[in-house]
Short mmCIF file of C-alpha atoms in Angstrom, two decimals:
data_model
loop_
_atom_site.label_atom_id
_atom_site.label_comp_id
_atom_site.label_asym_id
_atom_site.label_seq_id
_atom_site.Cartn_x
_atom_site.Cartn_y
_atom_site.Cartn_z
CA MET A 32 4.76 64.72 -28.33
CA SER A 33 1.50 63.09 -29.42
CA ALA A 34 0.11 59.86 -28.02
CA GLU A 35 0.63 58.22 -31.40
CA GLU A 36 4.35 59.07 -31.32
CA GLN A 37 4.75 57.77 -27.79
CA ALA A 38 2.84 54.55 -28.36
CA PRO A 39 4.92 51.51 -29.33
CA THR A 40 4.44 49.91 -32.71
CA ALA A 41 2.80 46.50 -32.98
CA SER A 42 6.16 44.76 -33.39
CA GLU A 43 7.67 46.66 -30.44
CA TYR A 44 4.66 45.73 -28.30
CA ILE A 45 5.01 42.03 -29.12
CA VAL A 46 8.80 42.01 -28.67
CA HIS A 47 8.45 43.72 -25.29
CA HIS A 48 5.88 41.16 -24.12
CA LEU A 49 8.05 38.26 -25.35
CA THR A 50 11.14 39.48 -23.49
CA HIS A 51 11.94 37.85 -20.15
CA TRP A 52 13.06 39.50 -16.95
CA GLN A 53 16.55 38.02 -16.74
CA ASN A 54 19.50 38.24 -14.39
CA LYS A 55 21.68 39.35 -17.31
CA PRO A 56 21.34 39.77 -21.09
CA GLN A 57 21.55 36.57 -23.09
CA THR A 58 24.27 36.66 -25.73
CA GLU A 59 24.24 33.02 -26.82
CA ILE A 60 21.54 30.59 -27.91
CA VAL A 61 22.36 28.28 -24.98
CA ASP A 62 23.63 29.97 -21.82
CA PHE A 63 23.02 28.17 -18.53
CA THR A 64 24.17 31.21 -16.54
CA VAL A 65 21.11 33.21 -17.66
CA PHE A 66 17.98 32.78 -15.55
CA ASN A 67 14.48 33.90 -16.50
CA ILE A 68 13.54 35.36 -13.13
CA ASP A 69 9.89 35.83 -14.04
CA SER A 70 9.46 32.18 -15.05
CA LEU A 71 11.16 30.99 -11.85
CA PHE A 72 9.07 33.33 -9.69
CA PHE A 73 5.69 32.37 -11.15
CA SER A 74 6.57 28.65 -11.34
CA ILE A 75 7.46 28.55 -7.65
CA LEU A 76 4.55 30.77 -6.63
CA ILE A 77 1.97 28.75 -8.58
CA GLY A 78 3.51 25.49 -7.37
CA VAL A 79 3.10 26.60 -3.77
CA ILE A 80 -0.50 27.68 -4.44
CA GLY A 81 -1.28 24.32 -6.05
CA CYS A 82 0.18 22.45 -3.06
CA LEU A 83 -1.83 24.61 -0.66
CA LEU A 84 -5.05 23.95 -2.58
CA LEU A 85 -4.54 20.18 -2.50
CA TRP A 86 -3.48 20.32 1.15
CA LYS A 87 -6.61 22.29 2.01
CA ALA A 88 -8.79 19.76 0.19
CA ALA A 89 -7.17 16.87 2.09
CA ARG A 90 -7.32 18.69 5.43
CA ASN A 91 -11.00 19.62 5.12
CA ALA A 92 -12.12 16.31 3.60
CA THR A 93 -15.20 14.77 5.19
CA SER A 94 -16.68 11.28 4.95
CA GLY A 95 -20.16 12.66 4.47
CA VAL A 96 -21.52 14.55 1.49
CA PRO A 97 -18.49 16.35 -0.02
CA GLY A 98 -18.55 19.97 -1.04
CA ARG A 99 -17.91 21.06 -4.61
CA PHE A 100 -14.19 21.65 -4.10
CA GLN A 101 -13.66 18.32 -2.33
CA ALA A 102 -15.72 16.51 -4.98
CA ALA A 103 -13.66 18.09 -7.78
CA VAL A 104 -10.39 17.10 -6.12
CA GLU A 105 -11.64 13.55 -5.48
CA ILE A 106 -12.67 13.18 -9.13
CA LEU A 107 -9.25 14.45 -10.22
CA VAL A 108 -7.38 12.12 -7.85
CA GLU A 109 -9.44 9.12 -8.96
CA MET A 110 -8.89 9.98 -12.62
CA VAL A 111 -5.12 10.25 -12.20
CA GLU A 112 -4.96 7.09 -10.08
CA GLY A 113 -6.94 5.18 -12.68
CA GLU A 114 -4.64 6.31 -15.49
CA ALA A 115 -1.55 5.45 -13.44
CA LYS A 116 -2.93 1.99 -12.62
CA GLY A 117 -3.61 1.27 -16.29
CA ILE A 118 -0.09 2.29 -17.40
CA VAL A 119 2.26 1.55 -14.51
CA HIS A 120 1.53 -2.00 -13.36
CA ASN A 121 3.99 -1.99 -10.46
CA ALA A 122 1.90 -1.21 -7.35
CA LYS A 123 4.98 -0.16 -5.37
CA SER A 124 6.05 2.33 -8.04
CA ARG A 125 2.55 3.79 -8.26
CA LYS A 126 2.85 5.02 -4.67
CA LEU A 127 5.25 7.62 -6.05
CA VAL A 128 4.18 7.82 -9.69
CA ALA A 129 0.48 8.53 -9.08
CA PRO A 130 1.08 11.53 -6.76
CA LEU A 131 3.77 12.72 -9.17
CA ALA A 132 1.29 12.60 -12.07
CA LEU A 133 -1.28 14.49 -10.00
CA THR A 134 1.31 17.15 -9.17
CA ILE A 135 2.27 17.46 -12.84
CA PHE A 136 -1.33 17.92 -13.96
CA VAL A 137 -2.29 20.47 -11.30
CA TRP A 138 0.95 22.43 -11.60
CA ILE A 139 0.92 22.66 -15.40
CA PHE A 140 -2.81 23.45 -15.47
CA LEU A 141 -2.31 26.37 -13.07
CA LEU A 142 0.76 27.59 -14.96
CA ASN A 143 -1.18 27.45 -18.24
CA ALA A 144 -4.13 29.24 -16.63
CA MET A 145 -1.93 32.33 -16.15
CA ASP A 146 -2.54 32.92 -19.85
CA LEU A 147 -6.19 33.73 -19.05
CA LEU A 148 -5.25 36.84 -17.06
CA PRO A 149 -5.52 40.16 -18.92
CA LEU A 150 -2.42 40.38 -21.08
CA ASP A 151 -1.14 43.71 -19.75
CA LEU A 152 -2.28 43.36 -16.14
CA LEU A 153 0.82 41.94 -14.47
CA PRO A 154 3.34 43.61 -16.84
CA GLN A 155 1.78 47.03 -16.16
CA LEU A 156 1.81 46.45 -12.40
CA TRP A 157 5.44 45.41 -12.63
CA ALA A 158 6.22 48.52 -14.75
CA LEU A 159 4.74 50.73 -12.01
CA ILE A 160 6.87 49.03 -9.36
CA TYR A 161 9.95 49.07 -11.59
CA GLY A 162 9.52 52.77 -12.39
CA ALA A 163 8.87 53.68 -8.75
CA THR A 164 12.30 52.29 -7.85
CA GLY A 165 13.96 54.70 -10.29
CA HIS A 166 14.49 52.31 -13.22
CA ASP A 167 13.62 52.81 -16.87
CA VAL A 168 10.04 51.59 -17.42
CA SER A 169 10.84 50.60 -21.00
CA HIS A 170 13.05 47.85 -19.58
CA ALA A 171 10.40 46.50 -17.20
CA TYR A 172 10.08 43.05 -18.76
CA LEU A 173 7.75 40.42 -17.33
CA ARG A 174 6.24 37.24 -18.78
CA SER A 175 3.69 35.58 -16.55
CA VAL A 176 3.14 32.26 -18.39
CA PRO A 177 6.04 29.96 -17.45
CA THR A 178 4.91 27.18 -19.80
CA ALA A 179 5.44 29.58 -22.72
CA ASP A 180 9.13 29.55 -21.73
CA LEU A 181 11.08 26.74 -23.42
CA SER A 182 13.55 26.48 -20.54
CA VAL A 183 10.69 25.64 -18.14
CA THR A 184 9.01 23.01 -20.31
CA MET A 185 12.32 21.41 -21.26
CA GLY A 186 13.28 21.38 -17.58
CA MET A 187 10.08 19.47 -16.85
CA SER A 188 10.66 16.98 -19.66
CA VAL A 189 14.29 16.42 -18.63
CA SER A 190 13.05 15.76 -15.08
CA VAL A 191 10.72 13.09 -16.45
CA LEU A 192 13.67 11.61 -18.37
CA VAL A 193 15.76 11.43 -15.18
CA ILE A 194 12.89 9.64 -13.40
CA CYS A 195 12.65 7.16 -16.28
CA LEU A 196 16.39 6.47 -16.12
CA VAL A 197 16.18 5.91 -12.36
CA TYR A 198 13.32 3.43 -12.75
CA ASN A 199 15.15 1.65 -15.58
CA VAL A 200 18.13 1.03 -13.30
CA LYS A 201 15.98 0.29 -10.25
CA ASN A 202 13.72 -2.25 -11.96
CA LYS A 203 16.18 -3.91 -14.33
CA GLY A 204 19.50 -3.37 -12.64
CA ILE A 205 22.46 -1.71 -14.31
CA GLY A 206 23.43 -4.92 -16.10
CA GLY A 207 19.89 -5.67 -17.26
CA TRP A 208 19.31 -2.17 -18.54
CA ALA A 209 22.70 -2.08 -20.26
CA HIS A 210 21.84 -5.37 -21.98
CA GLU A 211 18.49 -3.91 -23.08
CA LEU A 212 20.21 -0.84 -24.52
CA VAL A 213 22.30 -2.98 -26.89
CA SER A 214 19.73 -5.69 -27.63
CA ALA A 215 16.50 -3.76 -28.32
CA PRO A 216 14.71 -3.11 -30.58
CA PHE A 217 16.46 -5.25 -33.24
CA GLY A 218 17.67 -8.07 -30.98
CA THR A 219 21.15 -9.55 -31.03
CA SER A 220 23.05 -12.40 -32.65
CA LYS A 221 25.27 -15.28 -31.61
CA ASN A 222 27.77 -14.17 -34.25
CA PRO A 223 30.20 -11.76 -32.50
CA ILE A 224 30.49 -9.44 -35.53
CA PHE A 225 26.74 -9.26 -36.11
CA ALA A 226 26.19 -8.87 -32.35
CA LEU A 227 28.57 -5.88 -32.30
CA ILE A 228 26.91 -4.26 -35.31
CA LEU A 229 23.42 -4.82 -33.90
CA GLY A 230 24.58 -3.56 -30.49
CA VAL A 231 25.81 -0.26 -31.95
CA ILE A 232 22.61 0.18 -33.96
CA ASN A 233 20.40 -0.71 -30.99
CA LEU A 234 22.27 1.68 -28.68
CA ALA A 235 22.00 4.47 -31.24
CA MET A 236 18.27 3.85 -31.62
CA GLN A 237 17.76 3.84 -27.85
CA LEU A 238 19.64 7.13 -27.43
CA ILE A 239 17.70 8.72 -30.28
CA GLU A 240 14.46 7.53 -28.71
CA PHE A 241 15.32 9.03 -25.32
CA VAL A 242 16.34 12.35 -26.87
CA ALA A 243 13.33 12.50 -29.21
CA LYS A 244 10.83 11.73 -26.46
CA THR A 245 12.34 14.33 -24.14
CA VAL A 246 12.54 17.09 -26.75
CA SER A 247 9.05 16.47 -28.13
CA HIS A 248 7.64 16.24 -24.59
CA GLY A 249 8.86 19.72 -23.71
CA MET A 250 8.41 21.30 -27.15
CA ARG A 251 4.77 20.23 -27.45
CA LEU A 252 3.72 22.08 -24.30
CA PHE A 253 5.89 25.10 -25.08
CA GLY A 254 4.69 25.39 -28.68
CA ASN A 255 1.00 25.32 -27.79
CA MET A 256 1.30 27.83 -24.94
CA TYR A 257 3.62 30.14 -26.88
CA ALA A 258 1.22 30.16 -29.83
CA GLY A 259 -1.71 30.86 -27.49
CA GLU A 260 0.16 33.78 -25.95
CA LEU A 261 0.86 35.22 -29.40
CA VAL A 262 -2.82 35.01 -30.34
CA PHE A 263 -3.76 36.94 -27.19
CA MET A 264 -1.21 39.61 -28.15
CA LEU A 265 -2.66 39.96 -31.63
CA ILE A 266 -6.16 40.26 -30.18
CA ALA A 267 -4.91 42.92 -27.75
CA LEU A 268 -3.48 44.87 -30.69
CA LEU A 269 -6.97 45.06 -32.17
CA GLY A 270 -8.14 46.89 -29.06
CA GLY A 271 -5.06 49.10 -29.17
CA ALA A 272 -5.69 50.00 -32.81
CA TRP A 273 -9.23 51.07 -31.89
CA ALA A 274 -8.11 53.02 -28.81
CA PHE A 275 -5.61 55.14 -30.77
CA SER A 276 -7.87 55.84 -33.74
CA PHE A 277 -11.28 56.80 -32.28
CA GLN A 278 -12.82 56.73 -35.75
CA PRO A 279 -16.42 55.55 -36.30
CA ALA A 280 -15.15 52.97 -38.76
CA SER A 281 -12.82 51.57 -36.12
CA LEU A 282 -15.73 50.38 -33.98
CA MET A 283 -15.48 47.14 -35.94
CA LEU A 284 -11.99 46.69 -34.46
CA LEU A 285 -13.44 47.05 -30.97
CA LEU A 286 -16.19 44.54 -31.72
CA LEU A 287 -13.68 42.11 -33.22
CA HIS A 288 -11.40 42.61 -30.22
CA VAL A 289 -14.16 41.74 -27.75
CA VAL A 290 -15.59 38.80 -29.69
CA ALA A 291 -12.19 37.32 -30.60
CA GLY A 292 -10.85 37.80 -27.08
CA TRP A 293 -13.86 36.12 -25.47
CA SER A 294 -13.92 33.27 -28.00
CA TRP A 295 -10.21 32.56 -27.74
CA ALA A 296 -10.30 32.68 -23.92
CA VAL A 297 -13.14 30.13 -23.83
CA PHE A 298 -11.34 27.89 -26.33
CA HIS A 299 -8.08 28.37 -24.42
CA ILE A 300 -9.63 26.83 -21.31
CA LEU A 301 -9.81 23.57 -23.27
CA ILE A 302 -6.24 24.01 -24.51
CA ILE A 303 -4.69 24.60 -21.09
CA THR A 304 -6.53 21.59 -19.65
CA LEU A 305 -5.68 19.35 -22.60
CA GLN A 306 -2.00 20.30 -22.58
CA ALA A 307 -1.72 19.57 -18.85
CA PHE A 308 -3.42 16.20 -19.39
CA VAL A 309 -1.24 15.31 -22.39
CA PHE A 310 1.97 16.17 -20.54
CA MET A 311 0.85 14.09 -17.56
CA MET A 312 -0.15 11.12 -19.72
CA LEU A 313 3.13 11.14 -21.65
CA ALA A 314 5.03 11.25 -18.36
CA LEU A 315 3.06 8.20 -17.19
CA VAL A 316 3.66 6.39 -20.50
CA TYR A 317 7.41 7.05 -20.43
CA ILE A 318 7.69 5.97 -16.79
CA GLY A 319 5.57 2.92 -17.58
CA GLN A 320 7.96 2.00 -20.40
CA ALA A 321 10.80 2.08 -17.88
CA HIS A 322 9.03 -0.80 -16.10
CA ASP A 323 8.65 -2.91 -19.25
CA SER A 324 11.28 -5.28 -20.54
CA HIS A 325 12.01 -5.74 -24.23
#
């Protein structure tokens, strides 16, 4: 059989790269018994690495002239602390919120940075391991960018929602927050009938706001990283088209593959940083809103 017959088509290549390593096949759109093992593995691994990096910076910190790594971490910490101070005005809450924001930024940045690795590097290594254990290599699925997984980004945004709900109850009390839910944003009325109507409308608006903020928070990060991953796949297909043709005219594909890959990788550095910053800032804004009274 020729190499052309054995090689996957472009659509098969993309579908394979977009398929997760799961504990069992997913048969429904929403199935909480299905786990994306690759997303969990890389999220935990990168989270541990991020904690170790920050711990190392704190452990080796000196009061004299800082090194480059210490200076970078200090700049990052000061930036996050400044943003937290400008949004969350409760000094006691900032003792938790500021480190949380720093963790969010570093963790998401490192997760996004997995997209800068060669597209087939980790999947091919996993295919070798998977095949060596006697399994079918064609079913060796692995996605190494957890933020391109909707379940991961939505899990993060739901976690931020839970924190906001906790601070709402903590700062305003259950009674105060319940009153805010039925009195904002349109206020209330001394007339019992109008007060009931306004209360239902206000509650509906509050619930819609919570849901909309949470969904958009997770979808924004997922959409950008998923799109970036697709672009890298399309660029990789240019190199594959050149490799399987070996025609003089196909050298343009190789040149386009190299130039597009380098350009997109450089631009993607800005994207992964910006998306981590945006997610962190929105988390701070939502938590800050939980401290404000209407």
